[in-house]
mmCIF file of C-alpha atoms in Angstrom:
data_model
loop_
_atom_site.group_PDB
_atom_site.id
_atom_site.type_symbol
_atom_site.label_atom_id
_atom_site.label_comp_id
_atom_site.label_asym_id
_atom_site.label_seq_id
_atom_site.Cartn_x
_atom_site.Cartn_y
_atom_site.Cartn_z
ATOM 1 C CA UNK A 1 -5.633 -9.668 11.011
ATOM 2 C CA UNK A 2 -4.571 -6.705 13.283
ATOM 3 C CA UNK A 3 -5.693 -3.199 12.843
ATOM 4 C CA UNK A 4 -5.198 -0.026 14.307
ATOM 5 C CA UNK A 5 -8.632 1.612 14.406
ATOM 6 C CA UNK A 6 -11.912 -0.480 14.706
ATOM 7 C CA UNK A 7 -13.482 0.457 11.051
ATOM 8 C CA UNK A 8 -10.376 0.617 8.948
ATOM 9 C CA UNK A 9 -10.182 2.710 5.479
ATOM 10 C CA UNK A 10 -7.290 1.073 4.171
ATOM 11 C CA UNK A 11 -5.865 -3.121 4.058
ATOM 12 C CA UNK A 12 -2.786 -3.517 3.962
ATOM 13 C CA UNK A 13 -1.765 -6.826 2.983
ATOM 14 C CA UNK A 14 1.151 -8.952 2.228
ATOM 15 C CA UNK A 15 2.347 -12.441 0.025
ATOM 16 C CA UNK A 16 3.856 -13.052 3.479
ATOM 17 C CA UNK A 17 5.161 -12.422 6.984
ATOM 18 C CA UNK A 18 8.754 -11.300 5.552
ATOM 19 C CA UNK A 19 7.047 -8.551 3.493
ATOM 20 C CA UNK A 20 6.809 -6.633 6.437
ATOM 21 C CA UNK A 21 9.552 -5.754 6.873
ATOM 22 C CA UNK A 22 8.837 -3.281 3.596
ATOM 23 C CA UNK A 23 5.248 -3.174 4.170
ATOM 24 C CA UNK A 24 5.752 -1.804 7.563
ATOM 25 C CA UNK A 25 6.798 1.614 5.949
ATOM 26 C CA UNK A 26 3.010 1.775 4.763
ATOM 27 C CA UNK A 27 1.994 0.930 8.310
ATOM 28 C CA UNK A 28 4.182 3.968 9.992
ATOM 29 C CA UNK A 29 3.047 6.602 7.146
ATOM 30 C CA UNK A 30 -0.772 5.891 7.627
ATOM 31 C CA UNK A 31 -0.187 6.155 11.407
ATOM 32 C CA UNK A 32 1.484 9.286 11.082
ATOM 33 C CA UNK A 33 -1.486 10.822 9.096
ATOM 34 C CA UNK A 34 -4.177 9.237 11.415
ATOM 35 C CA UNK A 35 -5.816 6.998 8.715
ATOM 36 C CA UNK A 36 -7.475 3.795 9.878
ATOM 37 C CA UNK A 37 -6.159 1.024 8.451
ATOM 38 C CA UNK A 38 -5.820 -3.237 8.886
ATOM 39 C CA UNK A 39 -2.383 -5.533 8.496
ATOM 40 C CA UNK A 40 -3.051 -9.789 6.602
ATOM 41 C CA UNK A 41 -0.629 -11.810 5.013
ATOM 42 C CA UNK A 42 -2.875 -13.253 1.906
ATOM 43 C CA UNK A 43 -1.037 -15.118 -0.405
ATOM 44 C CA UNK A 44 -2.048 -15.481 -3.361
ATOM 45 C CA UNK A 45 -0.009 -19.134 -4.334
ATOM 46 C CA UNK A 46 -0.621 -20.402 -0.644
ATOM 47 C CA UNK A 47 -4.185 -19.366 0.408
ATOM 48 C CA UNK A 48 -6.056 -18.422 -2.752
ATOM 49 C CA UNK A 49 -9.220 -18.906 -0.866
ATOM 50 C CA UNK A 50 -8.635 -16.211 1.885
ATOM 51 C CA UNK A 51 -7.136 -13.594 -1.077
ATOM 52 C CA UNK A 52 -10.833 -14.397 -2.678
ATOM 53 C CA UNK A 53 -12.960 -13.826 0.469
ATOM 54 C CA UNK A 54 -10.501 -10.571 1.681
ATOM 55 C CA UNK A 55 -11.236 -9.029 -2.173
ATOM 56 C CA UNK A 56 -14.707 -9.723 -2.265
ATOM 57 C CA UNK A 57 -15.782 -8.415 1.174
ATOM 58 C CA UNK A 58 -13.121 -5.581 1.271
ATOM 59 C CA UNK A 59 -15.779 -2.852 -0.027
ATOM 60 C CA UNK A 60 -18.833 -4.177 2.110
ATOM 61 C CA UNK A 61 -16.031 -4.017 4.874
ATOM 62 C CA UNK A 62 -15.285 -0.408 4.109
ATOM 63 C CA UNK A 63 -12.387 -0.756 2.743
ATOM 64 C CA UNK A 64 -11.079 2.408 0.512
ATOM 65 C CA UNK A 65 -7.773 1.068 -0.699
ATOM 66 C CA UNK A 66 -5.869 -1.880 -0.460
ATOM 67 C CA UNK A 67 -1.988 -1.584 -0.124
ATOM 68 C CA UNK A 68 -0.764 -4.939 -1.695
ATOM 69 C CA UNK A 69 3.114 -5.404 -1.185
ATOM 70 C CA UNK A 70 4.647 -8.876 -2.803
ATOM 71 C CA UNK A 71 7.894 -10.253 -4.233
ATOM 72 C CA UNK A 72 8.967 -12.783 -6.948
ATOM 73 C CA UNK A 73 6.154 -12.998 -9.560
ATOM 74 C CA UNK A 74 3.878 -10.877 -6.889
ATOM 75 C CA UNK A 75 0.333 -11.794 -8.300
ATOM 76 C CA UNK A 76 -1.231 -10.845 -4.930
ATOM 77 C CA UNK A 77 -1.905 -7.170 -6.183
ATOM 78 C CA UNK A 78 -3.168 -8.091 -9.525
ATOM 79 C CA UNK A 79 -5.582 -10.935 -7.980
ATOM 80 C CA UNK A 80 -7.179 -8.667 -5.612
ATOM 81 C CA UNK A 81 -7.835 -6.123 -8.245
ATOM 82 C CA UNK A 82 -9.263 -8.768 -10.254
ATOM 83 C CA UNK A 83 -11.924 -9.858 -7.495
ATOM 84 C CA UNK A 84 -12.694 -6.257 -6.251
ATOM 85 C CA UNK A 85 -13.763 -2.304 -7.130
ATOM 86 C CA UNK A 86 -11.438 -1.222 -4.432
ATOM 87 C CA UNK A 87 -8.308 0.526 -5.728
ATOM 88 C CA UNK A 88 -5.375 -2.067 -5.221
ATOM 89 C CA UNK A 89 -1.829 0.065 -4.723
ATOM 90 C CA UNK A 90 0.360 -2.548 -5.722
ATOM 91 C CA UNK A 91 4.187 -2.047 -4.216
ATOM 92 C CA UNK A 92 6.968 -4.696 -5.277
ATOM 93 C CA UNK A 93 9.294 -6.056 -2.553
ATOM 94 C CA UNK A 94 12.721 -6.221 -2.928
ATOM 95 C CA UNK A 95 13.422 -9.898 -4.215
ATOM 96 C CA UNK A 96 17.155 -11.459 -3.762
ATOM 97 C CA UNK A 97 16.904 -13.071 -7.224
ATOM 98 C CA UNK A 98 16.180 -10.225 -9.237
ATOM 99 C CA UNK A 99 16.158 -7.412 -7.124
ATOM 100 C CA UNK A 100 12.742 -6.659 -7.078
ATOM 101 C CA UNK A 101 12.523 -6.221 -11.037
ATOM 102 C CA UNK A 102 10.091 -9.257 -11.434
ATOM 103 C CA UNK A 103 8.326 -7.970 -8.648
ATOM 104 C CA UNK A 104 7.825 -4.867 -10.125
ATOM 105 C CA UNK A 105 7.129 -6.136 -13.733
ATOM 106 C CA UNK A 106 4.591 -8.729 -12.476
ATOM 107 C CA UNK A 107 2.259 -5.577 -11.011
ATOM 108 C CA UNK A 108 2.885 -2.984 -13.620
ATOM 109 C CA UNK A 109 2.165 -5.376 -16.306
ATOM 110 C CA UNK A 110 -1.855 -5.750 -15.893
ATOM 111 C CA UNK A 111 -3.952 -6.636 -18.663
ATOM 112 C CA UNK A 112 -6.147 -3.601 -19.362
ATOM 113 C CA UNK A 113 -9.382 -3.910 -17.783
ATOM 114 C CA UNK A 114 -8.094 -5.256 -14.067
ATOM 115 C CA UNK A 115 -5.406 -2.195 -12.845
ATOM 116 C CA UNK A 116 -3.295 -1.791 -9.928
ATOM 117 C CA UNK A 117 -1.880 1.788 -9.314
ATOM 118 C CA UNK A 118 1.601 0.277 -9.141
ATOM 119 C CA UNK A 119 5.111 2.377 -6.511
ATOM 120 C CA UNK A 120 8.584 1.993 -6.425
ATOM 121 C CA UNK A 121 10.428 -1.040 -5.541
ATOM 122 C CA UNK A 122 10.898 -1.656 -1.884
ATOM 123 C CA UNK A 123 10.723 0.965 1.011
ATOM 124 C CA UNK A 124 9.963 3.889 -0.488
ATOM 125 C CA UNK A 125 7.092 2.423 -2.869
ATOM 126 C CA UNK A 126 5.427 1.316 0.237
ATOM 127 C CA UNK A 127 5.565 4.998 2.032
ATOM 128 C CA UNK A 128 4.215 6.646 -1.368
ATOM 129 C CA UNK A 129 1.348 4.187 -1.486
ATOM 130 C CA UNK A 130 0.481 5.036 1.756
ATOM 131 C CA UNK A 131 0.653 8.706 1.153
ATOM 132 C CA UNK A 132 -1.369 7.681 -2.070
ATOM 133 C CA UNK A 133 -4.060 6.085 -0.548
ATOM 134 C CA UNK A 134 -4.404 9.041 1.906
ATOM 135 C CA UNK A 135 -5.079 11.108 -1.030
ATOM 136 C CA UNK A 136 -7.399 9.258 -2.115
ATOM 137 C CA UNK A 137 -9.689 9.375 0.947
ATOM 138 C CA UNK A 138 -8.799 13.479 1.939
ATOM 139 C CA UNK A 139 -11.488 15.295 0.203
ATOM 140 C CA UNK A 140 -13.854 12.914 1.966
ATOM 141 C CA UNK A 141 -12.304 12.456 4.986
ATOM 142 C CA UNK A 142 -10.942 16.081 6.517
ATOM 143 C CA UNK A 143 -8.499 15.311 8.872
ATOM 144 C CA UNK A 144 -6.495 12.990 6.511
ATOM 145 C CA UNK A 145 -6.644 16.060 4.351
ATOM 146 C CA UNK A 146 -5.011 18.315 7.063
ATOM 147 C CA UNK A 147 -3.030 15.584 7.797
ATOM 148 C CA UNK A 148 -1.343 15.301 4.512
ATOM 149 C CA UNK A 149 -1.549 19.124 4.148
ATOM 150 C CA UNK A 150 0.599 19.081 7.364
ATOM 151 C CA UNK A 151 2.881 16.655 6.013
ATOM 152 C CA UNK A 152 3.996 18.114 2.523
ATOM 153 C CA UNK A 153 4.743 21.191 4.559
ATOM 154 C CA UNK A 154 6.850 19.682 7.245
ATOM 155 C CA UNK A 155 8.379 17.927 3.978
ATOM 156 C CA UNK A 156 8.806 21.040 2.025
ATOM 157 C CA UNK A 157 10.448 23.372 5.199
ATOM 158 C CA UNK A 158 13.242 21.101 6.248
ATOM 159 C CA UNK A 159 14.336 20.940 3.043
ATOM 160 C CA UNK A 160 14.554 24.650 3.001
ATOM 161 C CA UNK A 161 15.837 24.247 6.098
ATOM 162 C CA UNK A 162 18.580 22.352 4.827
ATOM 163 C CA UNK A 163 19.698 23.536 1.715
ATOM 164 C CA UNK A 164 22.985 23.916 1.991
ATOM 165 C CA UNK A 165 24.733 20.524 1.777
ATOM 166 C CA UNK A 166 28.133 21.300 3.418
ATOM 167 C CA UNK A 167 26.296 22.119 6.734
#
């Protein structure tokens, strides 16, 4: 497990090492806002054991949120939100069989009772879960809060910036 802060708010975690390469857009968006966070692959067919122990010691940890990115029938998200009170983001990875659709259906489909806040396939769902989870911990946490606040803005001026297409 590698993290980049020594008490880390926020786990991301993976069904494995070729996630990352969506997962890592979670990574650079909490790094940008200065929110502490931890990278695992935990799989949830390969090591059920070690998705078991992360869930169940995630709040004790300190854990906040847990990013869960996962492809195919992606049951990584749903099984950590089944063994823990920490809010599990769930974001589907682009699969080559179905193009991320089972992905996505396997995480949005929870059985009431066990939820997973659930993104966008791919890329994108793993930046907005990151800006999600940073959310989550700005009213406690105040320079996350500015953070974000600084963010949207940038966000909001260069599109005003740029509103004319043809230029």
């Amino acid at each position: 497990m590698t993290s980049n802060h020594s008490a880390p708010l926020v786990g991301i975690v993976m069904g494995s090492r070729s996630d990352w390469e969506t997962m890592q857009h979670a990574a650079q968006k909490l790094d940008a806002l200065g929110v502490p966070y931890e990278v695992k692959v935990v799989s949830a067919h390969r090591t059920p054991d070690v998705l078991f122990a992360y869930a169940e010691q995630a709040g004790a940890r300190g854990l906040r949120a847990i990013i869960a990115g996962a492809g195919g029938a992606a049951h990584l998200p749903g099984m950590l939100a089944a063994k823990t009170a920490v809010p599990v983001l769930g974001v589907p990875v682009q699969s080559k069989a179905l193009n991320g659709m089972d992905s996505l259906l396997s995480i949005v489909q929870m059985p009431a009772g066990i939820p997973v806040a659930t993104f966008a396939i791919g890329n994108a769902g793993a930046a907005n879960a990151a800006l999600f989870a940073a959310a989550m911990l700005a009213p406690e946490q105040a320079q996350i809060g500015q953070a974000l606040a600084r963010f949207r803005a940038k966000q909001t001026d260069d599109v005003i910036a740029s509103d004319d297409p043809r230029q």
